[in-house]
Short mmCIF file of C-alpha atoms and ligand atoms in Angstrom, two decimals:
data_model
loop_
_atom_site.label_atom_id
_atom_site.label_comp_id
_atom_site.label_asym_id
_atom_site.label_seq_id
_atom_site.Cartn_x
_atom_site.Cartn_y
_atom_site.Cartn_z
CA UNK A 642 -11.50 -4.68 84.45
CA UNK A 643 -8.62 -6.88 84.05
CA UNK A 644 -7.37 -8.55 81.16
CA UNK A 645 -6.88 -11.84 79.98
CA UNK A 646 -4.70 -13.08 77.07
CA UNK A 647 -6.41 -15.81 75.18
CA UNK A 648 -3.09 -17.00 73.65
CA UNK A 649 -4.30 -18.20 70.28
CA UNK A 650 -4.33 -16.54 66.75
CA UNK A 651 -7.33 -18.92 65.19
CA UNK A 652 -10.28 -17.17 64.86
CA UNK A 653 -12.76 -19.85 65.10
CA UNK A 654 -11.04 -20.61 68.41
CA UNK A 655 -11.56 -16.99 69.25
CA UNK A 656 -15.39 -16.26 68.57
CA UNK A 657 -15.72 -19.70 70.21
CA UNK A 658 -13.78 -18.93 73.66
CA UNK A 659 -15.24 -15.11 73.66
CA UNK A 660 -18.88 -17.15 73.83
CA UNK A 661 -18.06 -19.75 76.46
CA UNK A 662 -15.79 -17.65 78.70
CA UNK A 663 -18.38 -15.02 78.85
CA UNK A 664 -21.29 -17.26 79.26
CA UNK A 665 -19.32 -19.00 82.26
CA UNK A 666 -19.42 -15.74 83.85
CA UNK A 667 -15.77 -14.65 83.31
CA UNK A 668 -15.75 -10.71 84.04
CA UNK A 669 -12.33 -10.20 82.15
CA UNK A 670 -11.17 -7.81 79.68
CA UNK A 671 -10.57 -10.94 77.14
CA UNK A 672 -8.09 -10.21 74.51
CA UNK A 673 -6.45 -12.39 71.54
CA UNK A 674 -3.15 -12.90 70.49
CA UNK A 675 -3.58 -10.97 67.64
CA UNK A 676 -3.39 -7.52 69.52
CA UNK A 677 0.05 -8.69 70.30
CA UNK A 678 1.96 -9.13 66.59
CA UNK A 679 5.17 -8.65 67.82
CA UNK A 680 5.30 -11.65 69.84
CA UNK A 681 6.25 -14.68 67.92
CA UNK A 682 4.65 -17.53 67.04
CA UNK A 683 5.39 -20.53 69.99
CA UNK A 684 6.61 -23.53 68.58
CA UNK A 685 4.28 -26.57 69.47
CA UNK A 686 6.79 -28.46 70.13
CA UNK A 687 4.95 -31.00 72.81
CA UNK A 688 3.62 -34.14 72.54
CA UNK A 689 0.28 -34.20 73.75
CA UNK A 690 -2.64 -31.61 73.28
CA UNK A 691 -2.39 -30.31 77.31
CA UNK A 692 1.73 -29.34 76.90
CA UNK A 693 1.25 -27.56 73.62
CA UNK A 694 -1.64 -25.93 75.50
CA UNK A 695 0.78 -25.14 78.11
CA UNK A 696 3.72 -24.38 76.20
CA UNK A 697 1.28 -21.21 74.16
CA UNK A 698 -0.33 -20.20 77.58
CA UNK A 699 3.17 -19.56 79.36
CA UNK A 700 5.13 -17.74 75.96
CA UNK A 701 2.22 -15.10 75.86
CA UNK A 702 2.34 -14.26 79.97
CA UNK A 703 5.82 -14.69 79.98
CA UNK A 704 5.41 -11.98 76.87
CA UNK A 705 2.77 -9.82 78.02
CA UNK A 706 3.23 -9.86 82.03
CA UNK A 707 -0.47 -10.77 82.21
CA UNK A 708 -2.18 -13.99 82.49
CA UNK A 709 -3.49 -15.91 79.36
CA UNK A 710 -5.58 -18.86 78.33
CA UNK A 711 -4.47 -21.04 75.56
CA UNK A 712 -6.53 -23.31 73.69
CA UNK A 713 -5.01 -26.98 71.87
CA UNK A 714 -7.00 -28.86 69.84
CA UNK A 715 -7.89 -31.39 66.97
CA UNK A 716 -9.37 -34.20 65.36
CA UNK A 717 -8.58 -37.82 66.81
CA UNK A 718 -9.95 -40.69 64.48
CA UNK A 719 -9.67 -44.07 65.86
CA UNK A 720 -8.96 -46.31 63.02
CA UNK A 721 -5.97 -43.69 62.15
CA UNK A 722 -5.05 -44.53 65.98
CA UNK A 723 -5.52 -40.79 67.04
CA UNK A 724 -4.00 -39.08 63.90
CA UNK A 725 -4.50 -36.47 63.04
CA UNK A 726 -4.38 -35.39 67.04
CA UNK A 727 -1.73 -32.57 67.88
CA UNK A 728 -1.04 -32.62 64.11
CA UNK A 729 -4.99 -31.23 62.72
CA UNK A 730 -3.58 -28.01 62.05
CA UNK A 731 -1.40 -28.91 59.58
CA UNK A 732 -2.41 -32.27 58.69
CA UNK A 733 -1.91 -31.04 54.54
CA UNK A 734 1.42 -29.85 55.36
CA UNK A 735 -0.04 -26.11 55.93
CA UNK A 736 -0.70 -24.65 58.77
CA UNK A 737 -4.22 -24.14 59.23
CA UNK A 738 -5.40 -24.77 55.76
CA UNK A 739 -8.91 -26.04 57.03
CA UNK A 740 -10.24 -26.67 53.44
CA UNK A 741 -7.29 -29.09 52.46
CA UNK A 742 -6.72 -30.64 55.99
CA UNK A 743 -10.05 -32.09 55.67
CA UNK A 744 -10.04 -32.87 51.87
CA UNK A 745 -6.87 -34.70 52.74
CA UNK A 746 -8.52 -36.66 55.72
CA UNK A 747 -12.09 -37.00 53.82
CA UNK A 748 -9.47 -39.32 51.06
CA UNK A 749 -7.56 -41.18 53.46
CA UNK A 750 -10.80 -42.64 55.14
CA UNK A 751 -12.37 -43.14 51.58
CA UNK A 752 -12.49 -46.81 51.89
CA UNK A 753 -13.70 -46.36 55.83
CA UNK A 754 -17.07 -48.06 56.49
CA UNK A 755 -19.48 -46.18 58.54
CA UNK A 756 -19.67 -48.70 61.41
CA UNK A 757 -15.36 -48.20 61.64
CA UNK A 758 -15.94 -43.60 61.56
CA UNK A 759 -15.57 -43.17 65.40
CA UNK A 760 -13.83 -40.23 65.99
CA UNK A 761 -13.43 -37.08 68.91
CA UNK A 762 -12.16 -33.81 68.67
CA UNK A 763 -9.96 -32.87 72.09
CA UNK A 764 -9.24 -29.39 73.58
CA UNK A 765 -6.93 -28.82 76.70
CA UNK A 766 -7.49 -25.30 78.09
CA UNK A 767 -4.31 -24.11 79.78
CA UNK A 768 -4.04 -20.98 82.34
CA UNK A 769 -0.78 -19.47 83.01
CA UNK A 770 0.32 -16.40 85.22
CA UNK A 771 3.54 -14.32 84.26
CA UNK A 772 5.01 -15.95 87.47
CA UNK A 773 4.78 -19.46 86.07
CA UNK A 774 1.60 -20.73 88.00
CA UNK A 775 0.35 -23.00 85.30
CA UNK A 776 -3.24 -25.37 85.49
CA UNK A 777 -5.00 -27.25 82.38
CA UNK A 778 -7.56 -29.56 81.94
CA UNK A 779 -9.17 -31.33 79.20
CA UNK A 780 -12.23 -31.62 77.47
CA UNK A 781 -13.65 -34.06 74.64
CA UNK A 782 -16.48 -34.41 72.11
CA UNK A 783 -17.08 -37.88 70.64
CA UNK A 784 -18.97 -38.53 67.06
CA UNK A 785 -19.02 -40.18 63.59
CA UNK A 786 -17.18 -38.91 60.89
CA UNK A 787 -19.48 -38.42 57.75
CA UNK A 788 -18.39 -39.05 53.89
CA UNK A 789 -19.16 -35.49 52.84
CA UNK A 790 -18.79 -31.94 54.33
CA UNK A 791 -22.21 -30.69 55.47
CA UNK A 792 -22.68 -27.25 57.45
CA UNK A 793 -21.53 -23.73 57.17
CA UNK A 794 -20.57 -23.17 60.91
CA UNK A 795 -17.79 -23.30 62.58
CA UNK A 796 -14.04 -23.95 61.30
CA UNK A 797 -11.79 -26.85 60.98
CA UNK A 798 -13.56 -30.25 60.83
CA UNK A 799 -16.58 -29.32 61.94
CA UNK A 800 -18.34 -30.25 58.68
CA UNK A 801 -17.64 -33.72 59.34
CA UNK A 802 -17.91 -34.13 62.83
CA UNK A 803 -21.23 -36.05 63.36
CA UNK A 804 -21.29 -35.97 67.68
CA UNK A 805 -22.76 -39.32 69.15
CA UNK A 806 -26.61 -38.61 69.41
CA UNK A 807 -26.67 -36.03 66.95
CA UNK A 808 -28.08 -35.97 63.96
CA UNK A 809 -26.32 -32.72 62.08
CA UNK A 810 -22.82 -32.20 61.87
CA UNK A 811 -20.78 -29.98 64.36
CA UNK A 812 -20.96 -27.35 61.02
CA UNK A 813 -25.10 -27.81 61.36
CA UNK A 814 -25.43 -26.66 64.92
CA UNK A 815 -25.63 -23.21 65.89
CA UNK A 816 -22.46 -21.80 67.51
CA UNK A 817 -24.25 -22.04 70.89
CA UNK A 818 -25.41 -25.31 70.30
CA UNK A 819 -22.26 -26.62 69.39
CA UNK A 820 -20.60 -24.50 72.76
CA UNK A 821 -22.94 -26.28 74.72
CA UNK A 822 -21.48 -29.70 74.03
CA UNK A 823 -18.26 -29.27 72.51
CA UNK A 824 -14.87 -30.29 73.58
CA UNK A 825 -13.57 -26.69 73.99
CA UNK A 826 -16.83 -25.86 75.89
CA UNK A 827 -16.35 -28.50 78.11
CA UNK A 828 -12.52 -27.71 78.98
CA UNK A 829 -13.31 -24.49 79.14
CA UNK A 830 -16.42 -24.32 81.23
CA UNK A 831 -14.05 -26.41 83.97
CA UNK A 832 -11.00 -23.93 83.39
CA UNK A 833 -13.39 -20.98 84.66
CA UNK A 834 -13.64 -21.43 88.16
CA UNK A 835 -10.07 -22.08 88.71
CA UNK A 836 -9.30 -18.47 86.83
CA UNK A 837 -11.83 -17.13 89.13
CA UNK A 838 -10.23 -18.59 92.14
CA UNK A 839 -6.68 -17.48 91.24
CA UNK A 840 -7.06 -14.12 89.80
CA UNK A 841 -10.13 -13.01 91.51
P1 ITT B 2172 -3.51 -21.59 67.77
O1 ITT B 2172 -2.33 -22.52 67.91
O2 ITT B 2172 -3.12 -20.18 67.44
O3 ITT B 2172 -4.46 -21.67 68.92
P2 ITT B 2172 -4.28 -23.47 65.70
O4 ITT B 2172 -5.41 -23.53 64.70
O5 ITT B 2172 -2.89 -23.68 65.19
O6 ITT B 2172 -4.38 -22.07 66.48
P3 ITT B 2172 -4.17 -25.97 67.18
O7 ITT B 2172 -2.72 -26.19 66.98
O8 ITT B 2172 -4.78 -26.25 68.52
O9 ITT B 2172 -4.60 -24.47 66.85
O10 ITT B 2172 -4.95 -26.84 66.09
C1 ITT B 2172 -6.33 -26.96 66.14
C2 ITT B 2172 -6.84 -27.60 64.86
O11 ITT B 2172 -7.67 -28.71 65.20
C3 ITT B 2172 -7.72 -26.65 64.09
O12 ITT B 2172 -6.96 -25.94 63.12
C4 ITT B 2172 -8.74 -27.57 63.46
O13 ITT B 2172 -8.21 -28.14 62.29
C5 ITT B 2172 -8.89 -28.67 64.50
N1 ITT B 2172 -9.96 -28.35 65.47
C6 ITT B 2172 -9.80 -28.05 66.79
N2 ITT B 2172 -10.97 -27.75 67.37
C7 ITT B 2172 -11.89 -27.83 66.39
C8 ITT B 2172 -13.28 -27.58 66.35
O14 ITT B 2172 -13.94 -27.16 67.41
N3 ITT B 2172 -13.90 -27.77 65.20
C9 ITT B 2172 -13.25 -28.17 64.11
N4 ITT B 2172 -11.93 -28.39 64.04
C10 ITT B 2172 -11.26 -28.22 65.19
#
């Protein structure tokens, strides 16, 4: 069987693309970053969610000499005019401190009325091949954002993700529930056929 890097160390992200990826039909030998701790961490130095995506996929081919999917994501509220965005990692200043990146978020929208809570989380899903062949596409899940955390599910902002038509949080659903619908699912579920196509 052959492999496939998912270029990502998060493992939320993980359980989540093992799901999707293997529901899509993906035959791969799928492993994460983490079998790989001698290769660095990349620097996300881009701009938008689809080059950071980009920028992880190539380091870990370029790395490893096989191909890899990376995964870039976050929160984008609209009265914060897309914030926290390519920053939702590390929104309290640490890197991928869920528990205080949403604490942190929760008190800057304290004064936020419901009707003014729109929000969407965002995922580009990047493929690259150790001889630079690169594709990405994007996927997005819009909502509400609630007052309080509510949900055990999940990672990240999830407990205060409220999707449009929904009446749990994204921390409420079950994981395939929230697969079904979700930004990442979405990207992902699109990224699958092109893998197919170009590595068989
Ligand atoms: P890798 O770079 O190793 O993939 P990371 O956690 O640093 O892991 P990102 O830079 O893409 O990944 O940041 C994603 C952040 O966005 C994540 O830490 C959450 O705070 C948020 N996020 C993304 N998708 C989410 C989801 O499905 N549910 C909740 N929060 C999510």
């Amino acid at each position: 069987m052959s492999r496939l890097i998912l270029a990502t160390r998060n493992p939320g992200k993980i359980t989540e693309l093992r799901a999707i990826l293997a529901d899509a039909g993906l035959q791969h030998d799928l492993v994460g970053a983490d079998a790989y701790p001698e290769i660095p961490d990349v620097k996300e130095t881009g701009v938008t969610f689809a080059e950071n995506a980009l920028l992880k996929a190539h380091a870990l081919a370029r790395a490893t000499g096989l191909p890899a999917v990376a995964d870039d994501s976050g929160l984008c509220v609209d009265v914060l005019g897309g914030a926290p965005g390519i920053f939702s990692a590390r929104w309290s200043g640490t890197h991928g401190d869920d528990r205080a990146n949403l604490a942190l978020l929760l008190a800057q929208l304290g004064d936020i009325a419901d009707g003014h809570r729109a929000a969407h989380f965002a995922c580009a899903a990047a493929l690259a091949l150790p001889d630079g062949t690169e594709r990405v596409v994007e996927g997005r899940l819009r909502g509400t954002l609630r007052h309080e955390p509510a949900g055990s599910h999940g990672f990240g902002y999830d407990p205060i993700l409220q999707p449009d038509g929904e009446t749990r949080t994204c921390a409420e659903l079950t994981p395939d529930e929230k697969n079904a619908i979700s930004h990442r699912g979405k990207a992902f579920r699109e990224l699958v056929p092109v893998v197919k196509e170009l590595l068989g």
